[in-house]
Amino acid sequence: GTGAGVDALRGLCERRVTGVDFSAGMLAAAGASAAAGRERGADPERAAGPVVDWVRADARALPFAPVFDLAVSFGAFGHFLPAERPALFAQARAALRPGGLFVFPVPAPPPVGSKTYLTLWGFDTVMRLRNLLWHPPFVMYYRTFPLRDVLADLDRTGFRTALSPLTGLGVLPGGAPRCVLVVARRT
């Protein structure tokens, strides 16, 4: 994608960060964004940070051996259909060392009938209609990543999962977090 998570990873990772996208244009945008982030860094050591590599690849066919300690996703799951999740998760698992972590946020679903619910439902409906009329299809859906199904697919793929509430992003009226962090450990 746009490389939005690279600044956060540069503060966590010591040696190397690798960004992956199918689109050469998105990789170019990510590289430019990361370069601008390094230039903004006030701390020279953090500004230098780990080496950042950009790899053009399909997340459903990653070209990596199990060498990573951490794999993350910052919002890319809407570009994959639900049936693709097991293969996608298997690719993440295959790129991780034993004990490695696959980490990503999942927002709580909006209440049925709320403005947000109707907006997301409308967007997904328009995308489905668009994909019926134009080819190639462009997959981008917001309501195809329910936490219960995601956890089941991770379990079937060989991950042990835990959830961490991201209360800094707010809480719902009943007190539940607006978003949870899924931490899936390769078994």
PDB file of C-alpha atoms in Angstrom:
ATOM      1  CA  GLY A   1       0.000   0.000   0.000  1.00  0.00           C
ATOM      2  CA  THR A   2       1.115   3.516   0.780  1.00  0.00           C
ATOM      3  CA  GLY A   3       3.708   2.396   3.318  1.00  0.00           C
ATOM      4  CA  ALA A   4       1.784   4.109   6.116  1.00  0.00           C
ATOM      5  CA  GLY A   5       2.963   1.542   8.668  1.00  0.00           C
ATOM      6  CA  VAL A   6       6.651   1.846   7.872  1.00  0.00           C
ATOM      7  CA  ASP A   7       7.279   4.727  10.285  1.00  0.00           C
ATOM      8  CA  ALA A   8       5.802   2.678  13.135  1.00  0.00           C
ATOM      9  CA  LEU A   9       7.830  -0.382  12.138  1.00  0.00           C
ATOM     10  CA  ARG A  10      11.038   1.625  11.857  1.00  0.00           C
ATOM     11  CA  GLY A  11      10.643   2.417  15.551  1.00  0.00           C
ATOM     12  CA  LEU A  12      10.174  -1.275  16.430  1.00  0.00           C
ATOM     13  CA  CYS A  13      12.465  -3.136  14.050  1.00  0.00           C
ATOM     14  CA  GLU A  14      16.227  -3.114  14.368  1.00  0.00           C
ATOM     15  CA  ARG A  15      17.568  -4.517  11.108  1.00  0.00           C
ATOM     16  CA  ARG A  16      15.102  -4.609   8.237  1.00  0.00           C
ATOM     17  CA  VAL A  17      11.549  -3.756   7.199  1.00  0.00           C
ATOM     18  CA  THR A  18      10.088  -5.219   4.006  1.00  0.00           C
ATOM     19  CA  GLY A  19       7.012  -3.765   2.348  1.00  0.00           C
ATOM     20  CA  VAL A  20       5.045  -5.832  -0.162  1.00  0.00           C
ATOM     21  CA  ASP A  21       2.466  -4.780  -2.723  1.00  0.00           C
ATOM     22  CA  PHE A  22       1.205  -6.093  -6.040  1.00  0.00           C
ATOM     23  CA  SER A  23       1.215  -2.587  -7.549  1.00  0.00           C
ATOM     24  CA  ALA A  24       4.427  -0.914  -8.699  1.00  0.00           C
ATOM     25  CA  GLY A  25       2.667   2.448  -8.339  1.00  0.00           C
ATOM     26  CA  MET A  26       1.784   1.785  -4.702  1.00  0.00           C
ATOM     27  CA  LEU A  27       5.354   0.668  -3.988  1.00  0.00           C
ATOM     28  CA  ALA A  28       6.646   3.926  -5.496  1.00  0.00           C
ATOM     29  CA  ALA A  29       4.215   5.903  -3.306  1.00  0.00           C
ATOM     30  CA  ALA A  30       5.310   3.903  -0.266  1.00  0.00           C
ATOM     31  CA  GLY A  31       8.980   4.521  -1.006  1.00  0.00           C
ATOM     32  CA  ALA A  32       8.377   8.256  -1.363  1.00  0.00           C
ATOM     33  CA  SER A  33       6.340   8.327   1.857  1.00  0.00           C
ATOM     34  CA  ALA A  34       9.025   6.446   3.773  1.00  0.00           C
ATOM     35  CA  ALA A  35      11.732   8.771   2.441  1.00  0.00           C
ATOM     36  CA  ALA A  36       9.712  11.793   3.562  1.00  0.00           C
ATOM     37  CA  GLY A  37       9.253  10.171   6.984  1.00  0.00           C
ATOM     38  CA  ARG A  38      13.025   9.712   7.353  1.00  0.00           C
ATOM     39  CA  GLU A  39      13.585  13.359   6.453  1.00  0.00           C
ATOM     40  CA  ARG A  40      11.047  14.476   9.113  1.00  0.00           C
ATOM     41  CA  GLY A  41      12.675  12.391  11.871  1.00  0.00           C
ATOM     42  CA  ALA A  42      14.104  14.593  14.610  1.00  0.00           C
ATOM     43  CA  ASP A  43      16.175  11.790  16.161  1.00  0.00           C
ATOM     44  CA  PRO A  44      19.072  11.019  13.742  1.00  0.00           C
ATOM     45  CA  GLU A  45      19.310   7.397  14.906  1.00  0.00           C
ATOM     46  CA  ARG A  46      15.602   6.816  14.358  1.00  0.00           C
ATOM     47  CA  ALA A  47      15.779   8.698  11.065  1.00  0.00           C
ATOM     48  CA  ALA A  48      18.433   6.240   9.884  1.00  0.00           C
ATOM     49  CA  GLY A  49      16.465   3.243  11.199  1.00  0.00           C
ATOM     50  CA  PRO A  50      16.511  -0.209   9.693  1.00  0.00           C
ATOM     51  CA  VAL A  51      16.919  -0.896   5.992  1.00  0.00           C
ATOM     52  CA  VAL A  52      13.574  -0.719   4.179  1.00  0.00           C
ATOM     53  CA  ASP A  53      13.067  -3.015   1.180  1.00  0.00           C
ATOM     54  CA  TRP A  54      10.137  -2.867  -1.234  1.00  0.00           C
ATOM     55  CA  VAL A  55       9.041  -6.077  -2.947  1.00  0.00           C
ATOM     56  CA  ARG A  56       6.505  -6.298  -5.736  1.00  0.00           C
ATOM     57  CA  ALA A  57       4.604  -9.509  -5.089  1.00  0.00           C
ATOM     58  CA  ASP A  58       1.135 -10.925  -4.674  1.00  0.00           C
ATOM     59  CA  ALA A  59       0.405 -11.546  -0.989  1.00  0.00           C
ATOM     60  CA  ARG A  60      -1.210 -14.834  -2.051  1.00  0.00           C
ATOM     61  CA  ALA A  61       2.167 -16.028  -3.416  1.00  0.00           C
ATOM     62  CA  LEU A  62       4.903 -14.456  -1.303  1.00  0.00           C
ATOM     63  CA  PRO A  63       8.483 -15.061  -2.472  1.00  0.00           C
ATOM     64  CA  PHE A  64       9.891 -15.489   1.037  1.00  0.00           C
ATOM     65  CA  ALA A  65      11.355 -18.322   3.051  1.00  0.00           C
ATOM     66  CA  PRO A  66      10.482 -18.413   6.788  1.00  0.00           C
ATOM     67  CA  VAL A  67      12.832 -15.579   7.775  1.00  0.00           C
ATOM     68  CA  PHE A  68      10.569 -12.957   9.370  1.00  0.00           C
ATOM     69  CA  ASP A  69       9.820 -12.480  13.065  1.00  0.00           C
ATOM     70  CA  LEU A  70       6.841 -10.210  12.411  1.00  0.00           C
ATOM     71  CA  ALA A  71       4.310  -9.780   9.606  1.00  0.00           C
ATOM     72  CA  VAL A  72       1.735  -6.993   9.734  1.00  0.00           C
ATOM     73  CA  SER A  73      -1.116  -5.672   7.654  1.00  0.00           C
ATOM     74  CA  PHE A  74      -2.514  -2.173   7.879  1.00  0.00           C
ATOM     75  CA  GLY A  75      -5.868  -2.332   6.105  1.00  0.00           C
ATOM     76  CA  ALA A  76      -5.106  -4.467   3.042  1.00  0.00           C
ATOM     77  CA  PHE A  77      -7.587  -7.242   3.818  1.00  0.00           C
ATOM     78  CA  GLY A  78     -10.443  -5.516   1.992  1.00  0.00           C
ATOM     79  CA  HIS A  79      -8.599  -6.328  -1.242  1.00  0.00           C
ATOM     80  CA  PHE A  80      -9.094 -10.072  -0.723  1.00  0.00           C
ATOM     81  CA  LEU A  81     -12.264 -12.117  -0.933  1.00  0.00           C
ATOM     82  CA  PRO A  82     -13.230 -14.205   2.118  1.00  0.00           C
ATOM     83  CA  ALA A  83     -12.403 -17.445   0.265  1.00  0.00           C
ATOM     84  CA  GLU A  84      -8.824 -16.180  -0.198  1.00  0.00           C
ATOM     85  CA  ARG A  85      -8.158 -15.705   3.530  1.00  0.00           C
ATOM     86  CA  PRO A  86      -6.841 -19.226   4.259  1.00  0.00           C
ATOM     87  CA  ALA A  87      -4.311 -19.060   1.421  1.00  0.00           C
ATOM     88  CA  LEU A  88      -3.369 -15.502   2.363  1.00  0.00           C
ATOM     89  CA  PHE A  89      -2.838 -16.492   5.998  1.00  0.00           C
ATOM     90  CA  ALA A  90      -0.863 -19.568   4.911  1.00  0.00           C
ATOM     91  CA  GLN A  91       1.490 -17.310   2.954  1.00  0.00           C
ATOM     92  CA  ALA A  92       2.030 -15.085   5.985  1.00  0.00           C
ATOM     93  CA  ARG A  93       2.689 -18.184   8.099  1.00  0.00           C
ATOM     94  CA  ALA A  94       5.166 -19.562   5.543  1.00  0.00           C
ATOM     95  CA  ALA A  95       7.175 -16.303   5.668  1.00  0.00           C
ATOM     96  CA  LEU A  96       7.428 -16.374   9.481  1.00  0.00           C
ATOM     97  CA  ARG A  97      10.003 -18.170  11.571  1.00  0.00           C
ATOM     98  CA  PRO A  98       8.550 -20.603  14.142  1.00  0.00           C
ATOM     99  CA  GLY A  99       7.077 -18.470  16.915  1.00  0.00           C
ATOM    100  CA  GLY A 100       6.835 -15.443  14.588  1.00  0.00           C
ATOM    101  CA  LEU A 101       3.883 -13.080  14.876  1.00  0.00           C
ATOM    102  CA  PHE A 102       1.265 -12.006  12.344  1.00  0.00           C
ATOM    103  CA  VAL A 103      -0.355  -8.858  13.725  1.00  0.00           C
ATOM    104  CA  PHE A 104      -3.179  -6.654  12.441  1.00  0.00           C
ATOM    105  CA  PRO A 105      -6.081  -4.532  13.716  1.00  0.00           C
ATOM    106  CA  VAL A 106      -9.733  -5.458  13.224  1.00  0.00           C
ATOM    107  CA  PRO A 107     -12.379  -2.817  13.900  1.00  0.00           C
ATOM    108  CA  ALA A 108     -15.641  -3.696  15.625  1.00  0.00           C
ATOM    109  CA  PRO A 109     -18.550  -3.906  13.208  1.00  0.00           C
ATOM    110  CA  PRO A 110     -20.740  -0.805  13.273  1.00  0.00           C
ATOM    111  CA  PRO A 111     -24.234  -1.186  14.738  1.00  0.00           C
ATOM    112  CA  VAL A 112     -26.778  -2.375  12.174  1.00  0.00           C
ATOM    113  CA  GLY A 113     -28.651   0.597  10.798  1.00  0.00           C
ATOM    114  CA  SER A 114     -26.064   3.174  11.891  1.00  0.00           C
ATOM    115  CA  LYS A 115     -24.745   5.744   9.419  1.00  0.00           C
ATOM    116  CA  THR A 116     -21.381   3.920   9.299  1.00  0.00           C
ATOM    117  CA  TYR A 117     -23.068   0.551   8.713  1.00  0.00           C
ATOM    118  CA  LEU A 118     -25.168   1.959   5.868  1.00  0.00           C
ATOM    119  CA  THR A 119     -22.165   3.724   4.325  1.00  0.00           C
ATOM    120  CA  LEU A 120     -20.041   0.552   4.333  1.00  0.00           C
ATOM    121  CA  TRP A 121     -22.941  -1.564   3.085  1.00  0.00           C
ATOM    122  CA  GLY A 122     -23.530   0.955   0.293  1.00  0.00           C
ATOM    123  CA  PHE A 123     -19.860   1.037  -0.687  1.00  0.00           C
ATOM    124  CA  ASP A 124     -19.647  -2.764  -0.836  1.00  0.00           C
ATOM    125  CA  THR A 125     -22.857  -2.898  -2.892  1.00  0.00           C
ATOM    126  CA  VAL A 126     -21.544  -0.336  -5.363  1.00  0.00           C
ATOM    127  CA  MET A 127     -18.257  -2.258  -5.668  1.00  0.00           C
ATOM    128  CA  ARG A 128     -20.123  -5.509  -6.369  1.00  0.00           C
ATOM    129  CA  LEU A 129     -22.180  -3.778  -9.062  1.00  0.00           C
ATOM    130  CA  ARG A 130     -19.064  -2.183 -10.516  1.00  0.00           C
ATOM    131  CA  ASN A 131     -17.376  -5.575 -10.693  1.00  0.00           C
ATOM    132  CA  LEU A 132     -20.370  -7.075 -12.488  1.00  0.00           C
ATOM    133  CA  LEU A 133     -20.154  -4.373 -15.155  1.00  0.00           C
ATOM    134  CA  TRP A 134     -16.410  -3.692 -15.570  1.00  0.00           C
ATOM    135  CA  HIS A 135     -13.454  -5.993 -15.950  1.00  0.00           C
ATOM    136  CA  PRO A 136     -11.016  -6.659 -14.544  1.00  0.00           C
ATOM    137  CA  PRO A 137     -12.740  -6.523 -11.176  1.00  0.00           C
ATOM    138  CA  PHE A 138     -11.314  -4.329  -8.440  1.00  0.00           C
ATOM    139  CA  VAL A 139     -11.646  -6.007  -5.075  1.00  0.00           C
ATOM    140  CA  MET A 140     -12.143  -3.569  -2.208  1.00  0.00           C
ATOM    141  CA  TYR A 141     -14.794  -4.436   0.341  1.00  0.00           C
ATOM    142  CA  TYR A 142     -15.255  -3.277   3.918  1.00  0.00           C
ATOM    143  CA  ARG A 143     -17.637  -5.872   5.311  1.00  0.00           C
ATOM    144  CA  THR A 144     -15.871  -9.140   4.417  1.00  0.00           C
ATOM    145  CA  PHE A 145     -13.495  -9.513   7.385  1.00  0.00           C
ATOM    146  CA  PRO A 146     -15.574 -10.506  10.438  1.00  0.00           C
ATOM    147  CA  LEU A 147     -13.415 -11.257  13.461  1.00  0.00           C
ATOM    148  CA  ARG A 148     -15.014 -14.651  14.231  1.00  0.00           C
ATOM    149  CA  ASP A 149     -14.315 -15.947  10.711  1.00  0.00           C
ATOM    150  CA  VAL A 150     -10.806 -14.461  10.679  1.00  0.00           C
ATOM    151  CA  LEU A 151      -9.913 -16.197  13.953  1.00  0.00           C
ATOM    152  CA  ALA A 152     -11.242 -19.522  12.659  1.00  0.00           C
ATOM    153  CA  ASP A 153      -9.198 -19.201   9.460  1.00  0.00           C
ATOM    154  CA  LEU A 154      -6.063 -18.320  11.436  1.00  0.00           C
ATOM    155  CA  ASP A 155      -6.589 -21.347  13.678  1.00  0.00           C
ATOM    156  CA  ARG A 156      -7.030 -23.661  10.678  1.00  0.00           C
ATOM    157  CA  THR A 157      -3.888 -22.198   9.116  1.00  0.00           C
ATOM    158  CA  GLY A 158      -1.703 -23.028  12.123  1.00  0.00           C
ATOM    159  CA  PHE A 159      -1.729 -19.864  14.208  1.00  0.00           C
ATOM    160  CA  ARG A 160      -2.463 -19.483  17.908  1.00  0.00           C
ATOM    161  CA  THR A 161      -4.291 -16.194  18.394  1.00  0.00           C
ATOM    162  CA  ALA A 162      -4.782 -13.630  21.114  1.00  0.00           C
ATOM    163  CA  LEU A 163      -6.687 -10.350  21.067  1.00  0.00           C
ATOM    164  CA  SER A 164      -5.563  -7.086  22.566  1.00  0.00           C
ATOM    165  CA  PRO A 165      -8.048  -4.217  22.882  1.00  0.00           C
ATOM    166  CA  LEU A 166      -6.933  -0.980  21.241  1.00  0.00           C
ATOM    167  CA  THR A 167      -8.806   1.275  23.647  1.00  0.00           C
ATOM    168  CA  GLY A 168      -6.743   4.244  22.510  1.00  0.00           C
ATOM    169  CA  LEU A 169      -8.921   4.188  19.389  1.00  0.00           C
ATOM    170  CA  GLY A 170     -12.044   4.579  21.499  1.00  0.00           C
ATOM    171  CA  VAL A 171     -14.712   2.392  23.031  1.00  0.00           C
ATOM    172  CA  LEU A 172     -18.266   1.599  22.016  1.00  0.00           C
ATOM    173  CA  PRO A 173     -21.240   2.695  24.155  1.00  0.00           C
ATOM    174  CA  GLY A 174     -21.276  -0.702  25.922  1.00  0.00           C
ATOM    175  CA  GLY A 175     -17.576  -0.414  26.802  1.00  0.00           C
ATOM    176  CA  ALA A 176     -16.161  -2.775  24.152  1.00  0.00           C
ATOM    177  CA  PRO A 177     -13.153  -1.473  22.205  1.00  0.00           C
ATOM    178  CA  ARG A 178     -13.752   0.031  18.760  1.00  0.00           C
ATOM    179  CA  CYS A 179     -10.826  -2.030  17.518  1.00  0.00           C
ATOM    180  CA  VAL A 180      -8.798  -5.059  18.599  1.00  0.00           C
ATOM    181  CA  LEU A 181      -5.297  -6.089  17.676  1.00  0.00           C
ATOM    182  CA  VAL A 182      -5.108  -9.672  16.477  1.00  0.00           C
ATOM    183  CA  VAL A 183      -1.804 -11.268  17.509  1.00  0.00           C
ATOM    184  CA  ALA A 184      -1.385 -14.588  15.728  1.00  0.00           C
ATOM    185  CA  ARG A 185       1.659 -16.682  16.638  1.00  0.00           C
ATOM    186  CA  ARG A 186       2.992 -19.262  14.195  1.00  0.00           C
ATOM    187  CA  THR A 187       2.872 -22.658  15.863  1.00  0.00           C
TER     188      THR A 187
END
